[in-house]
PDB file of C-alpha atoms in Angstrom:
ATOM      1  CA  UNK A   1     -58.114  97.114 -19.095  1.00  0.00           C
ATOM      2  CA  UNK A   2     -59.239  94.254 -21.283  1.00  0.00           C
ATOM      3  CA  UNK A   3     -59.612  94.229 -25.052  1.00  0.00           C
ATOM      4  CA  UNK A   4     -63.428  94.394 -24.914  1.00  0.00           C
ATOM      5  CA  UNK A   5     -63.473  97.667 -22.995  1.00  0.00           C
ATOM      6  CA  UNK A   6     -60.983  99.166 -25.458  1.00  0.00           C
ATOM      7  CA  UNK A   7     -63.230  98.245 -28.360  1.00  0.00           C
ATOM      8  CA  UNK A   8     -66.242  99.625 -26.512  1.00  0.00           C
ATOM      9  CA  UNK A   9     -64.393 102.876 -25.851  1.00  0.00           C
ATOM     10  CA  UNK A  10     -63.497 103.054 -29.548  1.00  0.00           C
ATOM     11  CA  UNK A  11     -67.138 102.488 -30.466  1.00  0.00           C
ATOM     12  CA  UNK A  12     -68.345 105.230 -28.138  1.00  0.00           C
ATOM     13  CA  UNK A  13     -65.782 107.667 -29.532  1.00  0.00           C
ATOM     14  CA  UNK A  14     -66.669 106.685 -33.098  1.00  0.00           C
ATOM     15  CA  UNK A  15     -70.377 107.219 -32.412  1.00  0.00           C
ATOM     16  CA  UNK A  16     -69.677 110.674 -30.986  1.00  0.00           C
ATOM     17  CA  UNK A  17     -67.664 111.528 -34.089  1.00  0.00           C
ATOM     18  CA  UNK A  18     -70.488 110.115 -36.209  1.00  0.00           C
ATOM     19  CA  UNK A  19     -73.044 112.398 -34.564  1.00  0.00           C
ATOM     20  CA  UNK A  20     -70.783 115.367 -35.306  1.00  0.00           C
ATOM     21  CA  UNK A  21     -70.299 114.238 -38.922  1.00  0.00           C
ATOM     22  CA  UNK A  22     -74.056 113.847 -39.444  1.00  0.00           C
ATOM     23  CA  UNK A  23     -74.718 117.265 -37.904  1.00  0.00           C
ATOM     24  CA  UNK A  24     -72.108 118.870 -40.156  1.00  0.00           C
ATOM     25  CA  UNK A  25     -73.218 116.985 -43.275  1.00  0.00           C
ATOM     26  CA  UNK A  26     -76.821 118.109 -42.716  1.00  0.00           C
ATOM     27  CA  UNK A  27     -76.250 121.728 -41.760  1.00  0.00           C
ATOM     28  CA  UNK A  28     -78.512 124.449 -43.148  1.00  0.00           C
ATOM     29  CA  UNK A  29     -75.978 125.973 -45.562  1.00  0.00           C
ATOM     30  CA  UNK A  30     -77.214 125.800 -49.134  1.00  0.00           C
ATOM     31  CA  UNK A  31     -74.248 123.774 -50.394  1.00  0.00           C
ATOM     32  CA  UNK A  32     -73.673 120.081 -51.005  1.00  0.00           C
ATOM     33  CA  UNK A  33     -72.781 117.977 -47.948  1.00  0.00           C
ATOM     34  CA  UNK A  34     -69.019 117.988 -47.511  1.00  0.00           C
ATOM     35  CA  UNK A  35     -67.498 114.767 -48.758  1.00  0.00           C
ATOM     36  CA  UNK A  36     -65.378 114.306 -45.623  1.00  0.00           C
ATOM     37  CA  UNK A  37     -68.475 114.247 -43.392  1.00  0.00           C
ATOM     38  CA  UNK A  38     -70.313 111.830 -45.674  1.00  0.00           C
ATOM     39  CA  UNK A  39     -67.143 109.724 -45.851  1.00  0.00           C
ATOM     40  CA  UNK A  40     -67.013 109.548 -42.032  1.00  0.00           C
ATOM     41  CA  UNK A  41     -70.512 108.046 -42.067  1.00  0.00           C
ATOM     42  CA  UNK A  42     -69.565 105.535 -44.759  1.00  0.00           C
ATOM     43  CA  UNK A  43     -66.366 104.488 -42.972  1.00  0.00           C
ATOM     44  CA  UNK A  44     -68.340 104.017 -39.748  1.00  0.00           C
ATOM     45  CA  UNK A  45     -70.592 101.475 -41.482  1.00  0.00           C
ATOM     46  CA  UNK A  46     -67.568  99.522 -42.696  1.00  0.00           C
ATOM     47  CA  UNK A  47     -65.776  99.660 -39.340  1.00  0.00           C
ATOM     48  CA  UNK A  48     -68.755  98.543 -37.229  1.00  0.00           C
ATOM     49  CA  UNK A  49     -70.773  96.685 -39.890  1.00  0.00           C
ATOM     50  CA  UNK A  50     -73.961  98.597 -39.139  1.00  0.00           C
ATOM     51  CA  UNK A  51     -75.641 101.777 -40.275  1.00  0.00           C
ATOM     52  CA  UNK A  52     -78.249 102.020 -37.516  1.00  0.00           C
ATOM     53  CA  UNK A  53     -76.356 104.713 -35.541  1.00  0.00           C
ATOM     54  CA  UNK A  54     -76.303 106.822 -38.716  1.00  0.00           C
ATOM     55  CA  UNK A  55     -80.070 106.461 -39.091  1.00  0.00           C
ATOM     56  CA  UNK A  56     -80.585 107.282 -35.410  1.00  0.00           C
ATOM     57  CA  UNK A  57     -78.383 110.373 -35.764  1.00  0.00           C
ATOM     58  CA  UNK A  58     -80.409 111.461 -38.791  1.00  0.00           C
ATOM     59  CA  UNK A  59     -83.626 111.007 -36.845  1.00  0.00           C
ATOM     60  CA  UNK A  60     -82.317 113.249 -34.070  1.00  0.00           C
ATOM     61  CA  UNK A  61     -81.771 116.136 -36.510  1.00  0.00           C
ATOM     62  CA  UNK A  62     -84.609 118.649 -37.053  1.00  0.00           C
ATOM     63  CA  UNK A  63     -84.917 117.693 -40.721  1.00  0.00           C
ATOM     64  CA  UNK A  64     -88.572 118.627 -41.156  1.00  0.00           C
ATOM     65  CA  UNK A  65     -87.894 122.174 -39.988  1.00  0.00           C
ATOM     66  CA  UNK A  66     -85.628 123.072 -42.909  1.00  0.00           C
ATOM     67  CA  UNK A  67     -85.914 121.945 -46.521  1.00  0.00           C
ATOM     68  CA  UNK A  68     -82.196 122.435 -47.223  1.00  0.00           C
ATOM     69  CA  UNK A  69     -81.213 120.354 -44.200  1.00  0.00           C
ATOM     70  CA  UNK A  70     -83.676 117.626 -45.206  1.00  0.00           C
ATOM     71  CA  UNK A  71     -82.381 117.554 -48.786  1.00  0.00           C
ATOM     72  CA  UNK A  72     -78.770 117.301 -47.585  1.00  0.00           C
ATOM     73  CA  UNK A  73     -79.767 114.442 -45.285  1.00  0.00           C
ATOM     74  CA  UNK A  74     -81.318 112.552 -48.192  1.00  0.00           C
ATOM     75  CA  UNK A  75     -78.200 113.091 -50.316  1.00  0.00           C
ATOM     76  CA  UNK A  76     -76.077 111.789 -47.433  1.00  0.00           C
ATOM     77  CA  UNK A  77     -78.308 108.752 -46.943  1.00  0.00           C
ATOM     78  CA  UNK A  78     -78.245 107.981 -50.672  1.00  0.00           C
ATOM     79  CA  UNK A  79     -74.446 108.022 -50.703  1.00  0.00           C
ATOM     80  CA  UNK A  80     -74.415 105.918 -47.535  1.00  0.00           C
ATOM     81  CA  UNK A  81     -76.696 103.309 -49.086  1.00  0.00           C
ATOM     82  CA  UNK A  82     -74.587 103.204 -52.259  1.00  0.00           C
ATOM     83  CA  UNK A  83     -71.124 103.167 -50.692  1.00  0.00           C
ATOM     84  CA  UNK A  84     -71.643 101.874 -47.159  1.00  0.00           C
ATOM     85  CA  UNK A  85     -71.221  98.341 -45.860  1.00  0.00           C
ATOM     86  CA  UNK A  86     -73.540  95.865 -47.597  1.00  0.00           C
ATOM     87  CA  UNK A  87     -75.682  95.549 -44.463  1.00  0.00           C
ATOM     88  CA  UNK A  88     -76.656  99.206 -44.977  1.00  0.00           C
ATOM     89  CA  UNK A  89     -79.092  98.240 -47.735  1.00  0.00           C
ATOM     90  CA  UNK A  90     -80.854  95.723 -45.494  1.00  0.00           C
ATOM     91  CA  UNK A  91     -81.018  98.240 -42.659  1.00  0.00           C
ATOM     92  CA  UNK A  92     -82.285 100.935 -45.040  1.00  0.00           C
ATOM     93  CA  UNK A  93     -85.214  98.675 -45.869  1.00  0.00           C
ATOM     94  CA  UNK A  94     -86.244  98.865 -42.214  1.00  0.00           C
ATOM     95  CA  UNK A  95     -86.139 102.688 -42.364  1.00  0.00           C
ATOM     96  CA  UNK A  96     -88.614 103.237 -45.205  1.00  0.00           C
ATOM     97  CA  UNK A  97     -91.188 104.616 -42.765  1.00  0.00           C
ATOM     98  CA  UNK A  98     -88.711 107.322 -41.711  1.00  0.00           C
ATOM     99  CA  UNK A  99     -88.128 108.270 -45.350  1.00  0.00           C
ATOM    100  CA  UNK A 100     -91.867 108.330 -46.066  1.00  0.00           C
ATOM    101  CA  UNK A 101     -92.428 110.534 -43.012  1.00  0.00           C
ATOM    102  CA  UNK A 102     -89.789 112.948 -44.297  1.00  0.00           C
ATOM    103  CA  UNK A 103     -91.527 113.161 -47.663  1.00  0.00           C
ATOM    104  CA  UNK A 104     -94.966 113.781 -46.189  1.00  0.00           C
ATOM    105  CA  UNK A 105     -93.998 115.886 -43.192  1.00  0.00           C
ATOM    106  CA  UNK A 106     -92.522 118.854 -45.027  1.00  0.00           C
ATOM    107  CA  UNK A 107     -94.074 122.207 -44.387  1.00  0.00           C
ATOM    108  CA  UNK A 108     -92.923 123.582 -47.713  1.00  0.00           C
ATOM    109  CA  UNK A 109     -90.422 126.039 -46.267  1.00  0.00           C
ATOM    110  CA  UNK A 110     -90.018 129.534 -47.661  1.00  0.00           C
ATOM    111  CA  UNK A 111     -91.795 129.978 -50.985  1.00  0.00           C
ATOM    112  CA  UNK A 112     -89.532 132.602 -52.536  1.00  0.00           C
ATOM    113  CA  UNK A 113     -86.323 131.990 -54.431  1.00  0.00           C
ATOM    114  CA  UNK A 114     -84.761 128.539 -54.233  1.00  0.00           C
ATOM    115  CA  UNK A 115     -85.722 127.765 -50.647  1.00  0.00           C
ATOM    116  CA  UNK A 116     -88.660 125.505 -51.497  1.00  0.00           C
ATOM    117  CA  UNK A 117     -87.106 122.068 -51.974  1.00  0.00           C
ATOM    118  CA  UNK A 118     -90.217 120.111 -51.001  1.00  0.00           C
ATOM    119  CA  UNK A 119     -91.053 118.878 -54.533  1.00  0.00           C
ATOM    120  CA  UNK A 120     -87.447 117.861 -55.106  1.00  0.00           C
ATOM    121  CA  UNK A 121     -87.271 116.132 -51.705  1.00  0.00           C
ATOM    122  CA  UNK A 122     -90.428 114.140 -52.370  1.00  0.00           C
ATOM    123  CA  UNK A 123     -89.135 113.077 -55.793  1.00  0.00           C
ATOM    124  CA  UNK A 124     -85.743 112.077 -54.373  1.00  0.00           C
ATOM    125  CA  UNK A 125     -87.331 110.050 -51.568  1.00  0.00           C
ATOM    126  CA  UNK A 126     -89.662 108.326 -54.040  1.00  0.00           C
ATOM    127  CA  UNK A 127     -86.588 107.489 -56.141  1.00  0.00           C
ATOM    128  CA  UNK A 128     -84.765 106.021 -53.119  1.00  0.00           C
ATOM    129  CA  UNK A 129     -87.792 104.001 -52.045  1.00  0.00           C
ATOM    130  CA  UNK A 130     -88.220 102.642 -55.567  1.00  0.00           C
ATOM    131  CA  UNK A 131     -84.554 101.591 -55.671  1.00  0.00           C
ATOM    132  CA  UNK A 132     -84.735  99.907 -52.269  1.00  0.00           C
TER     133      UNK A 132
END
């Protein structure tokens, strides 16, 4: 086995672990994303010098179906942009349409108690877009 195939196998394994980390960081529990899952995403960007697999994993999650899950995804992306590899900022600029779609595609969720995060989500996305 040559060195290229070993690196490719490492990349495939890392991407599988990334998908799991994104899924766990954006679960529907009404708690902050666990630092270890967010950290896995950040380390991935430094190891492979790209954040595109993180964005693709986020896009595969049903974020518009649950306000809590969407809010946790935005928190995770914010931390990724701040602490990830420097190329993450450039790649985030190409994902502004995804962020805008998240802000406008919310159904509003449940309207009792603390379940309606839609106003907070829109404000957070507007903040991120302004900073980018």
